């Protein structure tokens, strides 16, 4: 019986340590190519909290194996760390979902900052109650033989833990119902939540295996691999198609350009460097996200629409040429962008320039800022749009200089 207990404890601890190393690997590999810096920071904080729980649980198991006796202070401290890690992981999970589904969330906005601060309260309550329980035995107490017992107000700790999953599920449900663009991300996050939920249930009824740790690790791995998979065709910051995806799409579309003519447009943010220098790179990211969200809304009302982040502050757009002109497209987009700026409360002006290229084997209409590309190869088409963009930016710059006395 003793040898079985030793083998069981060693296997249990080895499993949790392996899970810990896999979590560390995911935290290290989570870089700017996978998500924005806020997502990365929150994801790593979430893993740090999980590692704290794993550390405590492993130490506790090894203490029982060796029979080494700490005093009550040491056991209280281990329980304290376990509580911080458990509730902290749920808190950062909620924050990750919040930022993942709403990349434009601004932590420096007054109302959103107050909301963020309010969400920390249950975690702080759990910490405070846990500290005072050393003397009051409210939520737990440890006897002289180092055994853990729940106190009469243990439910307070349970409520603090379950507060965050409830809020998290509420946010996922809201975005899944109200925003079709974010529906895929919502489903990914919902599946991710199922792993620790089911693992927790197994842990309650079968405590001899680290189901909770393993299921959390599997959930994190599913989320991490899903994000990595999306990265193949998706820009991490904006959620739009990336440059590789735009190349494949346009090469395919060019083959049918004679039957389905379209406009290719390159969009560039005006004075983006000045925005970064004046308001910081965080707000620069928010500006790019606002433009991306405008493209997403814009695409829902235009046929044959495709948009991608082409690189830096440049975006690429393709749209059917039927019943639209470059002027109408530009004006409609600028109006939508102005509404998006107000909606996301950017706090600064944001404008863009467009360069259009018309792709059709037939004679292209004579319009301002249009370059004809009859069966042109892709790079030639992009080059013509880029030249039109340069001319548009130059014209606006000259106009601005004339306005300045």
mmCIF file of C-alpha atoms in Angstrom:
data_model
loop_
_atom_site.group_PDB
_atom_site.id
_atom_site.type_symbol
_atom_site.label_atom_id
_atom_site.label_comp_id
_atom_site.label_asym_id
_atom_site.label_seq_id
_atom_site.Cartn_x
_atom_site.Cartn_y
_atom_site.Cartn_z
ATOM 1 C CA UNK A 1 0.000 0.000 0.000
ATOM 2 C CA UNK A 2 2.851 2.344 0.861
ATOM 3 C CA UNK A 3 4.619 1.679 -2.456
ATOM 4 C CA UNK A 4 1.367 2.324 -4.346
ATOM 5 C CA UNK A 5 0.954 5.666 -2.572
ATOM 6 C CA UNK A 6 4.537 6.626 -3.462
ATOM 7 C CA UNK A 7 4.046 5.702 -7.141
ATOM 8 C CA UNK A 8 0.725 7.555 -7.248
ATOM 9 C CA UNK A 9 2.190 10.733 -5.727
ATOM 10 C CA UNK A 10 5.214 10.715 -8.031
ATOM 11 C CA UNK A 11 2.990 10.177 -11.093
ATOM 12 C CA UNK A 12 0.622 12.926 -9.943
ATOM 13 C CA UNK A 13 3.444 15.425 -9.395
ATOM 14 C CA UNK A 14 5.204 14.490 -12.640
ATOM 15 C CA UNK A 15 1.984 15.108 -14.557
ATOM 16 C CA UNK A 16 1.445 18.536 -13.005
ATOM 17 C CA UNK A 17 5.086 19.522 -13.606
ATOM 18 C CA UNK A 18 4.817 18.455 -17.265
ATOM 19 C CA UNK A 19 1.674 20.574 -17.604
ATOM 20 C CA UNK A 20 3.563 23.476 -16.038
ATOM 21 C CA UNK A 21 6.378 23.232 -18.603
ATOM 22 C CA UNK A 22 3.863 23.147 -21.459
ATOM 23 C CA UNK A 23 2.169 26.262 -20.073
ATOM 24 C CA UNK A 24 5.513 28.049 -19.826
ATOM 25 C CA UNK A 25 6.242 27.097 -23.444
ATOM 26 C CA UNK A 26 2.921 28.597 -24.587
ATOM 27 C CA UNK A 27 3.549 31.771 -22.589
ATOM 28 C CA UNK A 28 6.956 32.224 -24.223
ATOM 29 C CA UNK A 29 5.609 31.551 -27.723
ATOM 30 C CA UNK A 30 2.751 34.026 -27.303
ATOM 31 C CA UNK A 31 4.239 37.002 -29.154
ATOM 32 C CA UNK A 32 3.110 40.021 -31.190
ATOM 33 C CA UNK A 33 2.539 37.812 -34.234
ATOM 34 C CA UNK A 34 -0.175 35.986 -32.286
ATOM 35 C CA UNK A 35 -1.927 38.835 -30.478
ATOM 36 C CA UNK A 36 -1.604 42.440 -29.398
ATOM 37 C CA UNK A 37 0.552 43.275 -26.402
ATOM 38 C CA UNK A 38 -2.417 43.516 -23.991
ATOM 39 C CA UNK A 39 -3.580 40.022 -24.979
ATOM 40 C CA UNK A 40 -0.060 38.697 -24.546
ATOM 41 C CA UNK A 41 0.336 40.263 -21.099
ATOM 42 C CA UNK A 42 -3.016 38.960 -19.852
ATOM 43 C CA UNK A 43 -2.420 35.484 -21.320
ATOM 44 C CA UNK A 44 0.935 35.272 -19.549
ATOM 45 C CA UNK A 45 -0.565 36.522 -16.278
ATOM 46 C CA UNK A 46 -3.251 33.845 -16.542
ATOM 47 C CA UNK A 47 -0.591 31.165 -16.985
ATOM 48 C CA UNK A 48 1.420 32.626 -14.078
ATOM 49 C CA UNK A 49 -1.616 32.177 -11.814
ATOM 50 C CA UNK A 50 -2.061 28.590 -13.013
ATOM 51 C CA UNK A 51 1.610 27.905 -12.329
ATOM 52 C CA UNK A 52 1.143 29.190 -8.781
ATOM 53 C CA UNK A 53 -1.696 26.689 -8.251
ATOM 54 C CA UNK A 54 0.413 23.869 -9.705
ATOM 55 C CA UNK A 55 3.337 24.812 -7.462
ATOM 56 C CA UNK A 56 1.197 24.739 -4.310
ATOM 57 C CA UNK A 57 -0.508 21.479 -5.223
ATOM 58 C CA UNK A 58 2.795 19.782 -6.037
ATOM 59 C CA UNK A 59 4.408 20.945 -2.782
ATOM 60 C CA UNK A 60 1.369 19.787 -0.809
ATOM 61 C CA UNK A 61 1.481 16.300 -2.366
ATOM 62 C CA UNK A 62 5.213 15.956 -1.765
ATOM 63 C CA UNK A 63 4.795 16.976 1.874
ATOM 64 C CA UNK A 64 2.249 14.224 2.380
ATOM 65 C CA UNK A 65 4.568 11.762 0.641
ATOM 66 C CA UNK A 66 7.607 12.580 2.761
ATOM 67 C CA UNK A 67 5.662 13.043 5.980
ATOM 68 C CA UNK A 68 7.494 16.319 6.564
ATOM 69 C CA UNK A 69 5.547 18.558 8.934
ATOM 70 C CA UNK A 70 5.423 22.324 8.510
ATOM 71 C CA UNK A 71 3.901 24.521 11.153
ATOM 72 C CA UNK A 72 0.482 26.099 10.633
ATOM 73 C CA UNK A 73 1.995 29.309 9.284
ATOM 74 C CA UNK A 74 3.525 27.447 6.333
ATOM 75 C CA UNK A 75 0.314 25.573 5.517
ATOM 76 C CA UNK A 76 -1.676 28.787 5.808
ATOM 77 C CA UNK A 77 0.738 30.473 3.387
ATOM 78 C CA UNK A 78 0.420 27.619 0.867
ATOM 79 C CA UNK A 79 -3.359 27.841 1.065
ATOM 80 C CA UNK A 80 -3.117 31.604 0.630
ATOM 81 C CA UNK A 81 -1.050 31.187 -2.557
ATOM 82 C CA UNK A 82 -3.484 28.568 -3.841
ATOM 83 C CA UNK A 83 -6.412 30.940 -3.351
ATOM 84 C CA UNK A 84 -4.609 33.834 -5.082
ATOM 85 C CA UNK A 85 -3.720 31.612 -8.034
ATOM 86 C CA UNK A 86 -7.159 30.008 -8.371
ATOM 87 C CA UNK A 87 -9.191 33.232 -8.357
ATOM 88 C CA UNK A 88 -6.439 35.124 -10.203
ATOM 89 C CA UNK A 89 -6.472 32.648 -13.101
ATOM 90 C CA UNK A 90 -10.244 33.093 -13.443
ATOM 91 C CA UNK A 91 -9.872 36.876 -13.281
ATOM 92 C CA UNK A 92 -7.254 36.968 -16.036
ATOM 93 C CA UNK A 93 -9.306 34.524 -18.090
ATOM 94 C CA UNK A 94 -12.184 37.007 -17.948
ATOM 95 C CA UNK A 95 -9.855 39.869 -18.933
ATOM 96 C CA UNK A 96 -8.430 37.835 -21.822
ATOM 97 C CA UNK A 97 -11.917 37.165 -23.168
ATOM 98 C CA UNK A 98 -12.755 40.853 -22.764
ATOM 99 C CA UNK A 99 -9.754 42.004 -24.812
ATOM 100 C CA UNK A 100 -9.896 39.110 -27.282
ATOM 101 C CA UNK A 101 -13.502 39.834 -28.245
ATOM 102 C CA UNK A 102 -13.190 43.605 -27.994
ATOM 103 C CA UNK A 103 -9.656 44.602 -29.114
ATOM 104 C CA UNK A 104 -10.620 48.288 -29.013
ATOM 105 C CA UNK A 105 -11.126 48.097 -25.228
ATOM 106 C CA UNK A 106 -9.144 51.026 -23.842
ATOM 107 C CA UNK A 107 -7.729 50.647 -20.354
ATOM 108 C CA UNK A 108 -6.920 54.356 -20.201
ATOM 109 C CA UNK A 109 -10.535 55.360 -20.839
ATOM 110 C CA UNK A 110 -12.069 56.716 -17.605
ATOM 111 C CA UNK A 111 -15.271 54.616 -17.612
ATOM 112 C CA UNK A 112 -13.542 51.464 -18.784
ATOM 113 C CA UNK A 113 -10.756 52.010 -16.262
ATOM 114 C CA UNK A 114 -13.325 52.240 -13.458
ATOM 115 C CA UNK A 115 -14.997 49.085 -14.786
ATOM 116 C CA UNK A 116 -11.640 47.295 -14.776
ATOM 117 C CA UNK A 117 -10.952 48.396 -11.207
ATOM 118 C CA UNK A 118 -14.404 47.258 -10.052
ATOM 119 C CA UNK A 119 -13.832 43.781 -11.467
ATOM 120 C CA UNK A 120 -10.829 43.301 -9.182
ATOM 121 C CA UNK A 121 -13.034 43.644 -6.057
ATOM 122 C CA UNK A 122 -14.122 39.948 -5.807
ATOM 123 C CA UNK A 123 -10.478 38.890 -6.043
ATOM 124 C CA UNK A 124 -9.510 41.353 -3.296
ATOM 125 C CA UNK A 125 -12.434 40.171 -1.145
ATOM 126 C CA UNK A 126 -11.245 36.584 -1.526
ATOM 127 C CA UNK A 127 -7.717 37.586 -0.505
ATOM 128 C CA UNK A 128 -8.934 39.566 2.521
ATOM 129 C CA UNK A 129 -11.261 36.825 3.760
ATOM 130 C CA UNK A 130 -8.507 34.255 3.331
ATOM 131 C CA UNK A 131 -6.063 36.343 5.373
ATOM 132 C CA UNK A 132 -8.514 36.947 8.216
ATOM 133 C CA UNK A 133 -9.507 33.284 8.229
ATOM 134 C CA UNK A 134 -6.179 32.488 9.839
ATOM 135 C CA UNK A 135 -7.593 34.025 13.051
ATOM 136 C CA UNK A 136 -11.370 33.867 12.478
ATOM 137 C CA UNK A 137 -11.690 30.480 10.682
ATOM 138 C CA UNK A 138 -14.321 32.076 8.392
ATOM 139 C CA UNK A 139 -13.576 30.137 5.195
ATOM 140 C CA UNK A 140 -11.116 27.501 6.431
ATOM 141 C CA UNK A 141 -8.868 26.449 9.271
ATOM 142 C CA UNK A 142 -5.901 24.108 9.669
ATOM 143 C CA UNK A 143 -5.723 21.845 12.702
ATOM 144 C CA UNK A 144 -2.599 20.995 14.674
ATOM 145 C CA UNK A 145 -2.195 17.786 12.672
ATOM 146 C CA UNK A 146 -1.983 19.964 9.499
ATOM 147 C CA UNK A 147 -5.388 18.963 8.116
ATOM 148 C CA UNK A 148 -7.426 21.472 6.097
ATOM 149 C CA UNK A 149 -11.084 22.071 7.054
ATOM 150 C CA UNK A 150 -13.693 24.361 5.513
ATOM 151 C CA UNK A 151 -15.100 27.148 7.655
ATOM 152 C CA UNK A 152 -18.746 28.288 8.068
ATOM 153 C CA UNK A 153 -18.352 31.054 5.448
ATOM 154 C CA UNK A 154 -16.538 28.986 2.856
ATOM 155 C CA UNK A 155 -19.272 29.932 0.382
ATOM 156 C CA UNK A 156 -17.764 33.450 0.193
ATOM 157 C CA UNK A 157 -14.647 32.019 -1.411
ATOM 158 C CA UNK A 158 -16.804 29.960 -3.772
ATOM 159 C CA UNK A 159 -18.773 33.063 -4.798
ATOM 160 C CA UNK A 160 -15.547 34.974 -5.456
ATOM 161 C CA UNK A 161 -14.370 32.142 -7.706
ATOM 162 C CA UNK A 162 -17.634 31.724 -9.642
ATOM 163 C CA UNK A 163 -18.153 35.458 -10.164
ATOM 164 C CA UNK A 164 -15.584 35.589 -12.964
ATOM 165 C CA UNK A 165 -16.767 32.547 -14.995
ATOM 166 C CA UNK A 166 -20.321 33.947 -14.923
ATOM 167 C CA UNK A 167 -19.145 37.324 -16.254
ATOM 168 C CA UNK A 168 -16.945 35.564 -18.816
ATOM 169 C CA UNK A 169 -19.775 33.401 -20.162
ATOM 170 C CA UNK A 170 -22.006 36.490 -20.273
ATOM 171 C CA UNK A 171 -19.487 38.392 -22.423
ATOM 172 C CA UNK A 172 -19.007 35.449 -24.784
ATOM 173 C CA UNK A 173 -22.775 35.019 -25.170
ATOM 174 C CA UNK A 174 -23.264 38.728 -25.842
ATOM 175 C CA UNK A 175 -20.687 38.905 -28.627
ATOM 176 C CA UNK A 176 -21.791 35.590 -30.141
ATOM 177 C CA UNK A 177 -25.380 36.853 -30.410
ATOM 178 C CA UNK A 178 -24.828 40.499 -31.352
ATOM 179 C CA UNK A 179 -21.747 40.414 -33.584
ATOM 180 C CA UNK A 180 -21.386 37.900 -36.412
ATOM 181 C CA UNK A 181 -17.782 39.020 -37.032
ATOM 182 C CA UNK A 182 -16.757 37.932 -33.518
ATOM 183 C CA UNK A 183 -18.864 34.764 -33.521
ATOM 184 C CA UNK A 184 -15.962 32.479 -34.460
ATOM 185 C CA UNK A 185 -13.760 33.861 -31.681
ATOM 186 C CA UNK A 186 -16.671 33.513 -29.251
ATOM 187 C CA UNK A 187 -17.081 29.831 -30.079
ATOM 188 C CA UNK A 188 -13.336 29.236 -29.671
ATOM 189 C CA UNK A 189 -13.410 30.796 -26.219
ATOM 190 C CA UNK A 190 -16.541 28.882 -25.242
ATOM 191 C CA UNK A 191 -14.914 25.565 -26.191
ATOM 192 C CA UNK A 192 -11.817 26.610 -24.238
ATOM 193 C CA UNK A 193 -13.973 27.175 -21.129
ATOM 194 C CA UNK A 194 -15.439 23.678 -21.407
ATOM 195 C CA UNK A 195 -12.042 22.072 -20.729
ATOM 196 C CA UNK A 196 -11.444 23.448 -17.192
ATOM 197 C CA UNK A 197 -15.174 23.171 -16.398
ATOM 198 C CA UNK A 198 -15.318 19.456 -17.191
ATOM 199 C CA UNK A 199 -11.923 18.899 -15.579
ATOM 200 C CA UNK A 200 -13.147 20.566 -12.408
ATOM 201 C CA UNK A 201 -16.176 18.265 -12.293
ATOM 202 C CA UNK A 202 -13.983 15.186 -12.674
ATOM 203 C CA UNK A 203 -11.667 16.535 -9.970
ATOM 204 C CA UNK A 204 -14.572 16.834 -7.523
ATOM 205 C CA UNK A 205 -15.624 13.205 -7.928
ATOM 206 C CA UNK A 206 -12.235 11.625 -8.720
ATOM 207 C CA UNK A 207 -9.524 13.350 -6.726
ATOM 208 C CA UNK A 208 -6.758 10.811 -7.331
ATOM 209 C CA UNK A 209 -5.738 12.368 -10.681
ATOM 210 C CA UNK A 210 -4.903 16.003 -11.558
ATOM 211 C CA UNK A 211 -7.907 16.421 -13.860
ATOM 212 C CA UNK A 212 -8.204 20.132 -13.112
ATOM 213 C CA UNK A 213 -4.601 20.916 -14.053
ATOM 214 C CA UNK A 214 -4.622 18.690 -17.137
ATOM 215 C CA UNK A 215 -7.927 20.048 -18.440
ATOM 216 C CA UNK A 216 -6.767 23.635 -17.929
ATOM 217 C CA UNK A 217 -3.553 22.886 -19.806
ATOM 218 C CA UNK A 218 -5.527 21.238 -22.636
ATOM 219 C CA UNK A 219 -7.867 24.236 -22.763
ATOM 220 C CA UNK A 220 -4.946 26.652 -22.962
ATOM 221 C CA UNK A 221 -3.331 24.512 -25.654
ATOM 222 C CA UNK A 222 -6.567 24.464 -27.663
ATOM 223 C CA UNK A 223 -6.838 28.244 -27.399
ATOM 224 C CA UNK A 224 -3.164 28.754 -28.235
ATOM 225 C CA UNK A 225 -3.270 26.417 -31.258
ATOM 226 C CA UNK A 226 -6.504 28.049 -32.495
ATOM 227 C CA UNK A 227 -4.873 31.468 -32.354
ATOM 228 C CA UNK A 228 -1.784 30.089 -34.105
ATOM 229 C CA UNK A 229 -3.985 28.557 -36.810
ATOM 230 C CA UNK A 230 -5.834 31.832 -37.330
ATOM 231 C CA UNK A 231 -2.487 33.578 -37.710
ATOM 232 C CA UNK A 232 -1.868 31.749 -41.005
ATOM 233 C CA UNK A 233 -4.500 33.852 -42.773
ATOM 234 C CA UNK A 234 -5.409 36.484 -40.181
ATOM 235 C CA UNK A 235 -3.666 39.593 -38.898
ATOM 236 C CA UNK A 236 -3.270 39.217 -35.132
ATOM 237 C CA UNK A 237 -3.962 42.840 -34.211
ATOM 238 C CA UNK A 238 -6.929 43.729 -36.415
ATOM 239 C CA UNK A 239 -8.553 40.377 -37.138
ATOM 240 C CA UNK A 240 -8.558 41.150 -40.875
ATOM 241 C CA UNK A 241 -7.032 38.920 -43.515
ATOM 242 C CA UNK A 242 -3.257 39.179 -43.666
ATOM 243 C CA UNK A 243 -0.931 39.862 -46.595
ATOM 244 C CA UNK A 244 -0.522 36.189 -47.534
ATOM 245 C CA UNK A 245 -4.264 35.655 -47.637
ATOM 246 C CA UNK A 246 -4.777 38.789 -49.756
ATOM 247 C CA UNK A 247 -2.269 37.542 -52.332
ATOM 248 C CA UNK A 248 -4.038 34.179 -52.688
ATOM 249 C CA UNK A 249 -7.459 35.832 -52.874
ATOM 250 C CA UNK A 250 -6.503 38.409 -55.511
ATOM 251 C CA UNK A 251 -4.691 35.887 -57.698
ATOM 252 C CA UNK A 252 -7.866 33.808 -57.719
ATOM 253 C CA UNK A 253 -10.100 36.802 -58.365
ATOM 254 C CA UNK A 254 -7.980 38.108 -61.241
ATOM 255 C CA UNK A 255 -8.775 34.953 -63.210
ATOM 256 C CA UNK A 256 -12.449 35.957 -63.288
ATOM 257 C CA UNK A 257 -11.986 39.715 -63.641
ATOM 258 C CA UNK A 258 -13.460 39.798 -67.159
ATOM 259 C CA UNK A 259 -16.813 38.476 -65.898
ATOM 260 C CA UNK A 260 -16.680 40.173 -62.527
ATOM 261 C CA UNK A 261 -14.765 43.470 -62.632
ATOM 262 C CA UNK A 262 -13.661 44.940 -59.338
ATOM 263 C CA UNK A 263 -11.848 47.831 -57.748
ATOM 264 C CA UNK A 264 -8.663 47.226 -55.837
ATOM 265 C CA UNK A 265 -7.891 49.917 -53.283
ATOM 266 C CA UNK A 266 -4.920 50.547 -51.040
ATOM 267 C CA UNK A 267 -5.736 52.528 -47.923
ATOM 268 C CA UNK A 268 -3.141 54.381 -45.868
ATOM 269 C CA UNK A 269 -3.556 56.142 -42.505
ATOM 270 C CA UNK A 270 -2.735 59.834 -42.653
ATOM 271 C CA UNK A 271 0.066 60.931 -40.292
ATOM 272 C CA UNK A 272 0.147 57.587 -38.497
ATOM 273 C CA UNK A 273 3.673 58.182 -37.193
ATOM 274 C CA UNK A 274 2.462 61.412 -35.606
ATOM 275 C CA UNK A 275 -0.363 59.489 -33.887
ATOM 276 C CA UNK A 276 2.149 57.004 -32.452
ATOM 277 C CA UNK A 277 4.541 59.747 -31.348
ATOM 278 C CA UNK A 278 1.816 61.929 -29.811
ATOM 279 C CA UNK A 279 -0.576 59.402 -28.280
ATOM 280 C CA UNK A 280 1.619 56.322 -27.916
ATOM 281 C CA UNK A 281 1.725 52.949 -29.642
ATOM 282 C CA UNK A 282 -1.245 51.632 -27.642
ATOM 283 C CA UNK A 283 -3.500 54.281 -29.164
ATOM 284 C CA UNK A 284 -1.801 53.674 -32.502
ATOM 285 C CA UNK A 285 -2.982 50.070 -32.263
ATOM 286 C CA UNK A 286 -6.465 51.292 -31.352
ATOM 287 C CA UNK A 287 -6.471 53.469 -34.469
ATOM 288 C CA UNK A 288 -5.652 50.470 -36.675
ATOM 289 C CA UNK A 289 -8.336 48.412 -34.939
ATOM 290 C CA UNK A 290 -10.904 51.179 -35.501
ATOM 291 C CA UNK A 291 -10.095 51.207 -39.220
ATOM 292 C CA UNK A 292 -10.290 47.404 -39.354
ATOM 293 C CA UNK A 293 -13.690 47.450 -37.633
ATOM 294 C CA UNK A 294 -14.834 50.041 -40.167
ATOM 295 C CA UNK A 295 -13.798 47.716 -42.989
ATOM 296 C CA UNK A 296 -15.746 44.873 -41.372
ATOM 297 C CA UNK A 297 -18.913 46.972 -41.151
ATOM 298 C CA UNK A 298 -18.278 48.400 -44.616
ATOM 299 C CA UNK A 299 -18.026 44.926 -46.105
ATOM 300 C CA UNK A 300 -21.466 43.895 -44.862
ATOM 301 C CA UNK A 301 -23.092 46.362 -47.310
ATOM 302 C CA UNK A 302 -20.907 45.820 -50.404
ATOM 303 C CA UNK A 303 -20.813 42.879 -52.801
ATOM 304 C CA UNK A 304 -17.646 40.916 -53.442
ATOM 305 C CA UNK A 305 -15.898 42.623 -50.556
ATOM 306 C CA UNK A 306 -12.481 41.633 -49.256
ATOM 307 C CA UNK A 307 -10.193 43.510 -46.872
ATOM 308 C CA UNK A 308 -6.782 42.807 -45.405
ATOM 309 C CA UNK A 309 -4.052 44.501 -43.462
ATOM 310 C CA UNK A 310 -1.333 44.801 -46.064
ATOM 311 C CA UNK A 311 1.401 45.928 -43.704
ATOM 312 C CA UNK A 312 2.014 48.583 -41.060
ATOM 313 C CA UNK A 313 -0.700 51.224 -41.477
ATOM 314 C CA UNK A 314 -1.687 50.093 -44.985
ATOM 315 C CA UNK A 315 -4.863 48.184 -45.783
ATOM 316 C CA UNK A 316 -6.011 46.549 -48.983
ATOM 317 C CA UNK A 317 -9.610 46.369 -50.183
ATOM 318 C CA UNK A 318 -11.306 44.676 -53.143
ATOM 319 C CA UNK A 319 -14.960 45.250 -54.020
ATOM 320 C CA UNK A 320 -17.232 44.548 -57.000
ATOM 321 C CA UNK A 321 -17.237 47.484 -59.416
ATOM 322 C CA UNK A 322 -20.952 47.216 -60.143
ATOM 323 C CA UNK A 323 -23.004 50.272 -59.055
ATOM 324 C CA UNK A 324 -20.107 51.908 -57.207
ATOM 325 C CA UNK A 325 -17.359 54.393 -58.018
ATOM 326 C CA UNK A 326 -14.118 55.245 -56.235
ATOM 327 C CA UNK A 327 -15.671 58.503 -55.093
ATOM 328 C CA UNK A 328 -18.729 56.797 -53.591
ATOM 329 C CA UNK A 329 -16.576 54.127 -51.944
ATOM 330 C CA UNK A 330 -14.248 56.728 -50.460
ATOM 331 C CA UNK A 331 -17.068 58.918 -49.159
ATOM 332 C CA UNK A 332 -19.023 56.003 -47.688
ATOM 333 C CA UNK A 333 -15.941 54.658 -45.940
ATOM 334 C CA UNK A 334 -14.988 58.052 -44.506
ATOM 335 C CA UNK A 335 -18.500 58.476 -43.096
ATOM 336 C CA UNK A 336 -18.350 55.004 -41.541
ATOM 337 C CA UNK A 337 -14.899 55.729 -40.105
ATOM 338 C CA UNK A 338 -16.116 58.975 -38.520
ATOM 339 C CA UNK A 339 -18.918 57.035 -36.803
ATOM 340 C CA UNK A 340 -16.465 54.357 -35.663
ATOM 341 C CA UNK A 341 -14.155 56.981 -34.126
ATOM 342 C CA UNK A 342 -17.044 58.286 -32.018
ATOM 343 C CA UNK A 343 -18.171 54.761 -31.134
ATOM 344 C CA UNK A 344 -14.711 53.714 -29.934
ATOM 345 C CA UNK A 345 -13.947 57.078 -28.303
ATOM 346 C CA UNK A 346 -10.480 57.367 -29.804
ATOM 347 C CA UNK A 347 -9.922 60.909 -28.614
ATOM 348 C CA UNK A 348 -8.079 62.088 -31.736
ATOM 349 C CA UNK A 349 -8.732 62.659 -35.449
ATOM 350 C CA UNK A 350 -8.181 59.746 -37.797
ATOM 351 C CA UNK A 351 -8.312 60.004 -41.587
ATOM 352 C CA UNK A 352 -7.188 57.837 -44.486
ATOM 353 C CA UNK A 353 -6.198 58.119 -48.140
ATOM 354 C CA UNK A 354 -7.203 55.748 -50.937
ATOM 355 C CA UNK A 355 -5.661 54.704 -54.212
ATOM 356 C CA UNK A 356 -7.902 52.765 -56.621
ATOM 357 C CA UNK A 357 -7.137 50.452 -59.528
ATOM 358 C CA UNK A 358 -9.865 49.153 -61.826
ATOM 359 C CA UNK A 359 -9.570 45.568 -62.992
ATOM 360 C CA UNK A 360 -11.511 44.476 -66.082
ATOM 361 C CA UNK A 361 -10.731 43.278 -69.588
ATOM 362 C CA UNK A 362 -13.236 45.792 -70.942
ATOM 363 C CA UNK A 363 -12.517 49.492 -71.283
ATOM 364 C CA UNK A 364 -12.202 51.058 -67.824
ATOM 365 C CA UNK A 365 -14.296 54.177 -67.145
ATOM 366 C CA UNK A 366 -12.481 57.487 -67.069
ATOM 367 C CA UNK A 367 -12.603 58.607 -63.431
ATOM 368 C CA UNK A 368 -10.280 60.391 -61.098
ATOM 369 C CA UNK A 369 -7.748 58.282 -59.227
ATOM 370 C CA UNK A 370 -8.397 55.129 -61.302
ATOM 371 C CA UNK A 371 -5.701 53.106 -63.044
ATOM 372 C CA UNK A 372 -6.680 50.610 -65.720
ATOM 373 C CA UNK A 373 -5.349 47.051 -65.410
ATOM 374 C CA UNK A 374 -6.677 44.878 -68.212
ATOM 375 C CA UNK A 375 -5.661 41.339 -67.251
ATOM 376 C CA UNK A 376 -2.708 42.813 -65.403
ATOM 377 C CA UNK A 377 -0.650 40.588 -63.122
ATOM 378 C CA UNK A 378 -1.230 41.040 -59.439
ATOM 379 C CA UNK A 379 1.855 43.094 -58.633
ATOM 380 C CA UNK A 380 1.146 45.425 -61.555
ATOM 381 C CA UNK A 381 -2.385 45.949 -60.279
ATOM 382 C CA UNK A 382 -1.147 46.683 -56.753
ATOM 383 C CA UNK A 383 1.513 48.995 -58.154
ATOM 384 C CA UNK A 384 -1.126 51.023 -60.018
ATOM 385 C CA UNK A 385 -3.260 51.308 -56.874
ATOM 386 C CA UNK A 386 -0.193 52.319 -54.901
ATOM 387 C CA UNK A 387 0.629 55.031 -57.434
ATOM 388 C CA UNK A 388 -2.932 56.335 -57.199
ATOM 389 C CA UNK A 389 -2.561 56.367 -53.406
ATOM 390 C CA UNK A 390 0.624 58.406 -53.682
ATOM 391 C CA UNK A 391 -1.127 60.937 -55.914
ATOM 392 C CA UNK A 392 -4.065 61.200 -53.502
ATOM 393 C CA UNK A 393 -1.764 61.788 -50.515
ATOM 394 C CA UNK A 394 0.244 64.376 -52.469
ATOM 395 C CA UNK A 395 -2.897 66.221 -53.519
ATOM 396 C CA UNK A 396 -4.204 66.326 -49.932
ATOM 397 C CA UNK A 397 -0.834 67.477 -48.633
ATOM 398 C CA UNK A 398 -0.684 70.276 -51.224
ATOM 399 C CA UNK A 399 -4.229 71.306 -50.334
ATOM 400 C CA UNK A 400 -3.335 71.387 -46.627
ATOM 401 C CA UNK A 401 -0.277 73.548 -47.308
ATOM 402 C CA UNK A 402 -2.408 76.032 -49.249
ATOM 403 C CA UNK A 403 -4.832 76.257 -46.329
ATOM 404 C CA UNK A 404 -2.024 77.186 -43.931
ATOM 405 C CA UNK A 405 -1.219 80.955 -44.140
#
